[in-house]
Amino acid sequence: LGVWEAAGRDLVAAPLIVMMLHLAIGDAWNHCNNVERNLGMAVPGVILGCLGSGIGVAAAYYATDPTAGLLLAPMVVWLAIASALVTSIWRINPGEDGELVPLVPVKESA
């Protein structure tokens, strides 16, 4: 509520839009990692997508209401830890051929 009020009670204020994007990115990453089980794509997704957008949300909230930004700091710390965990899981779980799953989707060769 503090950020919404500090942003002039505008539902399309930049900090709120950044938060909605962060939530959408997190949902897309969750699908990629937990539904599709694409461990390779989950690594850049959690680092660039989730962690990056989490930092962006914390910065946008801090610029609007410093208390709100500081309240999001533990989320950023957790996303950094989650990034390390996802990377470790990817490294210790090679594909069926024994090679690491690619970090980006590749076209199968015929």
mmCIF file with all atom_site columns, C-alpha atoms in Angstrom:
data_model
loop_
_atom_site.group_PDB
_atom_site.id
_atom_site.type_symbol
_atom_site.label_atom_id
_atom_site.label_alt_id
_atom_site.label_comp_id
_atom_site.label_asym_id
_atom_site.label_entity_id
_atom_site.label_seq_id
_atom_site.pdbx_PDB_ins_code
_atom_site.Cartn_x
_atom_site.Cartn_y
_atom_site.Cartn_z
_atom_site.occupancy
_atom_site.B_iso_or_equiv
_atom_site.pdbx_formal_charge
_atom_site.auth_seq_id
_atom_site.auth_comp_id
_atom_site.auth_asym_id
_atom_site.auth_atom_id
_atom_site.pdbx_PDB_model_num
ATOM 1   C CA . LEU A 1 1   ? 0.000  0.000   0.000   1.00 0.00 ? 1   LEU A CA 1
ATOM 2   C CA . GLY A 1 2   ? 2.893  2.357   0.745   1.00 0.00 ? 2   GLY A CA 1
ATOM 3   C CA . VAL A 1 3   ? 4.311  2.202   -2.770  1.00 0.00 ? 3   VAL A CA 1
ATOM 4   C CA . TRP A 1 4   ? 0.887  2.643   -4.317  1.00 0.00 ? 4   TRP A CA 1
ATOM 5   C CA . GLU A 1 5   ? 0.244  5.706   -2.170  1.00 0.00 ? 5   GLU A CA 1
ATOM 6   C CA . ALA A 1 6   ? 3.756  7.090   -2.748  1.00 0.00 ? 6   ALA A CA 1
ATOM 7   C CA . ALA A 1 7   ? 3.210  6.657   -6.496  1.00 0.00 ? 7   ALA A CA 1
ATOM 8   C CA . GLY A 1 8   ? 0.133  8.871   -6.314  1.00 0.00 ? 8   GLY A CA 1
ATOM 9   C CA . ARG A 1 9   ? -2.403 6.009   -6.078  1.00 0.00 ? 9   ARG A CA 1
ATOM 10  C CA . ASP A 1 10  ? -1.822 5.268   -9.754  1.00 0.00 ? 10  ASP A CA 1
ATOM 11  C CA . LEU A 1 11  ? -2.254 1.607   -10.696 1.00 0.00 ? 11  LEU A CA 1
ATOM 12  C CA . VAL A 1 12  ? -0.016 1.995   -13.746 1.00 0.00 ? 12  VAL A CA 1
ATOM 13  C CA . ALA A 1 13  ? 2.875  3.551   -11.826 1.00 0.00 ? 13  ALA A CA 1
ATOM 14  C CA . ALA A 1 14  ? 6.317  2.309   -12.863 1.00 0.00 ? 14  ALA A CA 1
ATOM 15  C CA . PRO A 1 15  ? 7.122  0.445   -9.603  1.00 0.00 ? 15  PRO A CA 1
ATOM 16  C CA . LEU A 1 16  ? 3.866  -1.511  -9.774  1.00 0.00 ? 16  LEU A CA 1
ATOM 17  C CA . ILE A 1 17  ? 4.376  -2.374  -13.441 1.00 0.00 ? 17  ILE A CA 1
ATOM 18  C CA . VAL A 1 18  ? 7.922  -3.557  -12.670 1.00 0.00 ? 18  VAL A CA 1
ATOM 19  C CA . MET A 1 19  ? 6.511  -5.783  -9.900  1.00 0.00 ? 19  MET A CA 1
ATOM 20  C CA . MET A 1 20  ? 3.910  -7.268  -12.253 1.00 0.00 ? 20  MET A CA 1
ATOM 21  C CA . LEU A 1 21  ? 6.633  -7.996  -14.819 1.00 0.00 ? 21  LEU A CA 1
ATOM 22  C CA . HIS A 1 22  ? 8.730  -9.625  -12.106 1.00 0.00 ? 22  HIS A CA 1
ATOM 23  C CA . LEU A 1 23  ? 5.817  -11.860 -11.111 1.00 0.00 ? 23  LEU A CA 1
ATOM 24  C CA . ALA A 1 24  ? 5.177  -12.804 -14.756 1.00 0.00 ? 24  ALA A CA 1
ATOM 25  C CA . ILE A 1 25  ? 8.858  -13.635 -15.294 1.00 0.00 ? 25  ILE A CA 1
ATOM 26  C CA . GLY A 1 26  ? 8.864  -15.742 -12.132 1.00 0.00 ? 26  GLY A CA 1
ATOM 27  C CA . ASP A 1 27  ? 5.786  -17.625 -13.318 1.00 0.00 ? 27  ASP A CA 1
ATOM 28  C CA . ALA A 1 28  ? 7.372  -18.288 -16.727 1.00 0.00 ? 28  ALA A CA 1
ATOM 29  C CA . TRP A 1 29  ? 10.571 -19.503 -15.039 1.00 0.00 ? 29  TRP A CA 1
ATOM 30  C CA . ASN A 1 30  ? 8.561  -21.764 -12.728 1.00 0.00 ? 30  ASN A CA 1
ATOM 31  C CA . HIS A 1 31  ? 6.892  -23.380 -15.748 1.00 0.00 ? 31  HIS A CA 1
ATOM 32  C CA . CYS A 1 32  ? 10.224 -23.837 -17.540 1.00 0.00 ? 32  CYS A CA 1
ATOM 33  C CA . ASN A 1 33  ? 11.942 -25.351 -14.504 1.00 0.00 ? 33  ASN A CA 1
ATOM 34  C CA . ASN A 1 34  ? 9.208  -27.356 -12.812 1.00 0.00 ? 34  ASN A CA 1
ATOM 35  C CA . VAL A 1 35  ? 6.772  -28.293 -15.585 1.00 0.00 ? 35  VAL A CA 1
ATOM 36  C CA . GLU A 1 36  ? 9.009  -28.645 -18.637 1.00 0.00 ? 36  GLU A CA 1
ATOM 37  C CA . ARG A 1 37  ? 12.009 -29.785 -16.545 1.00 0.00 ? 37  ARG A CA 1
ATOM 38  C CA . ASN A 1 38  ? 14.301 -27.787 -18.822 1.00 0.00 ? 38  ASN A CA 1
ATOM 39  C CA . LEU A 1 39  ? 17.243 -27.445 -16.440 1.00 0.00 ? 39  LEU A CA 1
ATOM 40  C CA . GLY A 1 40  ? 19.457 -25.751 -19.016 1.00 0.00 ? 40  GLY A CA 1
ATOM 41  C CA . MET A 1 41  ? 17.024 -22.962 -19.775 1.00 0.00 ? 41  MET A CA 1
ATOM 42  C CA . ALA A 1 42  ? 16.211 -22.568 -16.068 1.00 0.00 ? 42  ALA A CA 1
ATOM 43  C CA . VAL A 1 43  ? 19.749 -21.325 -15.315 1.00 0.00 ? 43  VAL A CA 1
ATOM 44  C CA . PRO A 1 44  ? 19.754 -18.124 -17.403 1.00 0.00 ? 44  PRO A CA 1
ATOM 45  C CA . GLY A 1 45  ? 16.057 -17.750 -16.602 1.00 0.00 ? 45  GLY A CA 1
ATOM 46  C CA . VAL A 1 46  ? 16.633 -17.566 -12.870 1.00 0.00 ? 46  VAL A CA 1
ATOM 47  C CA . ILE A 1 47  ? 19.793 -15.444 -13.118 1.00 0.00 ? 47  ILE A CA 1
ATOM 48  C CA . LEU A 1 48  ? 18.791 -12.970 -15.814 1.00 0.00 ? 48  LEU A CA 1
ATOM 49  C CA . GLY A 1 49  ? 15.025 -13.138 -15.404 1.00 0.00 ? 49  GLY A CA 1
ATOM 50  C CA . CYS A 1 50  ? 14.145 -13.686 -11.769 1.00 0.00 ? 50  CYS A CA 1
ATOM 51  C CA . LEU A 1 51  ? 17.217 -12.231 -10.066 1.00 0.00 ? 51  LEU A CA 1
ATOM 52  C CA . GLY A 1 52  ? 17.517 -9.359  -12.544 1.00 0.00 ? 52  GLY A CA 1
ATOM 53  C CA . SER A 1 53  ? 13.863 -8.398  -12.289 1.00 0.00 ? 53  SER A CA 1
ATOM 54  C CA . GLY A 1 54  ? 13.980 -8.823  -8.495  1.00 0.00 ? 54  GLY A CA 1
ATOM 55  C CA . ILE A 1 55  ? 16.806 -6.307  -8.301  1.00 0.00 ? 55  ILE A CA 1
ATOM 56  C CA . GLY A 1 56  ? 14.815 -4.008  -10.583 1.00 0.00 ? 56  GLY A CA 1
ATOM 57  C CA . VAL A 1 57  ? 11.722 -4.261  -8.372  1.00 0.00 ? 57  VAL A CA 1
ATOM 58  C CA . ALA A 1 58  ? 13.706 -3.605  -5.199  1.00 0.00 ? 58  ALA A CA 1
ATOM 59  C CA . ALA A 1 59  ? 15.374 -0.583  -6.815  1.00 0.00 ? 59  ALA A CA 1
ATOM 60  C CA . ALA A 1 60  ? 12.074 0.805   -8.141  1.00 0.00 ? 60  ALA A CA 1
ATOM 61  C CA . TYR A 1 61  ? 10.385 0.329   -4.769  1.00 0.00 ? 61  TYR A CA 1
ATOM 62  C CA . TYR A 1 62  ? 13.351 1.856   -2.935  1.00 0.00 ? 62  TYR A CA 1
ATOM 63  C CA . ALA A 1 63  ? 13.230 4.918   -5.181  1.00 0.00 ? 63  ALA A CA 1
ATOM 64  C CA . THR A 1 64  ? 9.525  5.316   -4.390  1.00 0.00 ? 64  THR A CA 1
ATOM 65  C CA . ASP A 1 65  ? 9.493  4.283   -0.722  1.00 0.00 ? 65  ASP A CA 1
ATOM 66  C CA . PRO A 1 66  ? 12.849 3.302   0.846   1.00 0.00 ? 66  PRO A CA 1
ATOM 67  C CA . THR A 1 67  ? 11.185 1.096   3.477   1.00 0.00 ? 67  THR A CA 1
ATOM 68  C CA . ALA A 1 68  ? 9.414  -0.914  0.781   1.00 0.00 ? 68  ALA A CA 1
ATOM 69  C CA . GLY A 1 69  ? 12.670 -1.331  -1.123  1.00 0.00 ? 69  GLY A CA 1
ATOM 70  C CA . LEU A 1 70  ? 14.463 -2.561  1.981   1.00 0.00 ? 70  LEU A CA 1
ATOM 71  C CA . LEU A 1 71  ? 11.657 -5.016  2.691   1.00 0.00 ? 71  LEU A CA 1
ATOM 72  C CA . LEU A 1 72  ? 12.378 -6.602  -0.703  1.00 0.00 ? 72  LEU A CA 1
ATOM 73  C CA . ALA A 1 73  ? 16.095 -7.047  0.059   1.00 0.00 ? 73  ALA A CA 1
ATOM 74  C CA . PRO A 1 74  ? 15.604 -10.566 1.520   1.00 0.00 ? 74  PRO A CA 1
ATOM 75  C CA . MET A 1 75  ? 13.850 -11.553 -1.716  1.00 0.00 ? 75  MET A CA 1
ATOM 76  C CA . VAL A 1 76  ? 16.893 -10.467 -3.712  1.00 0.00 ? 76  VAL A CA 1
ATOM 77  C CA . VAL A 1 77  ? 19.180 -12.430 -1.378  1.00 0.00 ? 77  VAL A CA 1
ATOM 78  C CA . TRP A 1 78  ? 16.973 -15.511 -1.762  1.00 0.00 ? 78  TRP A CA 1
ATOM 79  C CA . LEU A 1 79  ? 16.964 -15.160 -5.560  1.00 0.00 ? 79  LEU A CA 1
ATOM 80  C CA . ALA A 1 80  ? 20.775 -15.018 -5.516  1.00 0.00 ? 80  ALA A CA 1
ATOM 81  C CA . ILE A 1 81  ? 20.847 -18.226 -3.439  1.00 0.00 ? 81  ILE A CA 1
ATOM 82  C CA . ALA A 1 82  ? 18.241 -19.819 -5.718  1.00 0.00 ? 82  ALA A CA 1
ATOM 83  C CA . SER A 1 83  ? 20.374 -18.905 -8.736  1.00 0.00 ? 83  SER A CA 1
ATOM 84  C CA . ALA A 1 84  ? 23.330 -20.741 -7.218  1.00 0.00 ? 84  ALA A CA 1
ATOM 85  C CA . LEU A 1 85  ? 21.143 -23.749 -6.375  1.00 0.00 ? 85  LEU A CA 1
ATOM 86  C CA . VAL A 1 86  ? 19.599 -23.951 -9.855  1.00 0.00 ? 86  VAL A CA 1
ATOM 87  C CA . THR A 1 87  ? 23.052 -23.683 -11.431 1.00 0.00 ? 87  THR A CA 1
ATOM 88  C CA . SER A 1 88  ? 24.337 -26.487 -9.180  1.00 0.00 ? 88  SER A CA 1
ATOM 89  C CA . ILE A 1 89  ? 21.354 -28.701 -9.998  1.00 0.00 ? 89  ILE A CA 1
ATOM 90  C CA . TRP A 1 90  ? 21.964 -28.122 -13.722 1.00 0.00 ? 90  TRP A CA 1
ATOM 91  C CA . ARG A 1 91  ? 25.660 -29.028 -13.365 1.00 0.00 ? 91  ARG A CA 1
ATOM 92  C CA . ILE A 1 92  ? 25.093 -32.290 -11.456 1.00 0.00 ? 92  ILE A CA 1
ATOM 93  C CA . ASN A 1 93  ? 22.270 -33.509 -13.729 1.00 0.00 ? 93  ASN A CA 1
ATOM 94  C CA . PRO A 1 94  ? 23.627 -34.019 -17.241 1.00 0.00 ? 94  PRO A CA 1
ATOM 95  C CA . GLY A 1 95  ? 21.380 -35.011 -20.127 1.00 0.00 ? 95  GLY A CA 1
ATOM 96  C CA . GLU A 1 96  ? 20.851 -38.570 -21.347 1.00 0.00 ? 96  GLU A CA 1
ATOM 97  C CA . ASP A 1 97  ? 24.045 -38.353 -23.420 1.00 0.00 ? 97  ASP A CA 1
ATOM 98  C CA . GLY A 1 98  ? 26.134 -37.403 -20.379 1.00 0.00 ? 98  GLY A CA 1
ATOM 99  C CA . GLU A 1 99  ? 26.619 -33.825 -21.589 1.00 0.00 ? 99  GLU A CA 1
ATOM 100 C CA . LEU A 1 100 ? 25.287 -30.749 -19.823 1.00 0.00 ? 100 LEU A CA 1
ATOM 101 C CA . VAL A 1 101 ? 21.896 -29.642 -21.078 1.00 0.00 ? 101 VAL A CA 1
ATOM 102 C CA . PRO A 1 102 ? 22.379 -26.509 -23.252 1.00 0.00 ? 102 PRO A CA 1
ATOM 103 C CA . LEU A 1 103 ? 21.564 -23.182 -21.634 1.00 0.00 ? 103 LEU A CA 1
ATOM 104 C CA . VAL A 1 104 ? 19.594 -22.119 -24.693 1.00 0.00 ? 104 VAL A CA 1
ATOM 105 C CA . PRO A 1 105 ? 17.203 -24.204 -26.779 1.00 0.00 ? 105 PRO A CA 1
ATOM 106 C CA . VAL A 1 106 ? 18.918 -25.881 -29.725 1.00 0.00 ? 106 VAL A CA 1
ATOM 107 C CA . LYS A 1 107 ? 17.453 -27.581 -32.726 1.00 0.00 ? 107 LYS A CA 1
ATOM 108 C CA . GLU A 1 108 ? 17.890 -31.337 -32.667 1.00 0.00 ? 108 GLU A CA 1
ATOM 109 C CA . SER A 1 109 ? 20.065 -32.673 -35.478 1.00 0.00 ? 109 SER A CA 1
ATOM 110 C CA . ALA A 1 110 ? 18.478 -35.355 -37.620 1.00 0.00 ? 110 ALA A CA 1
#
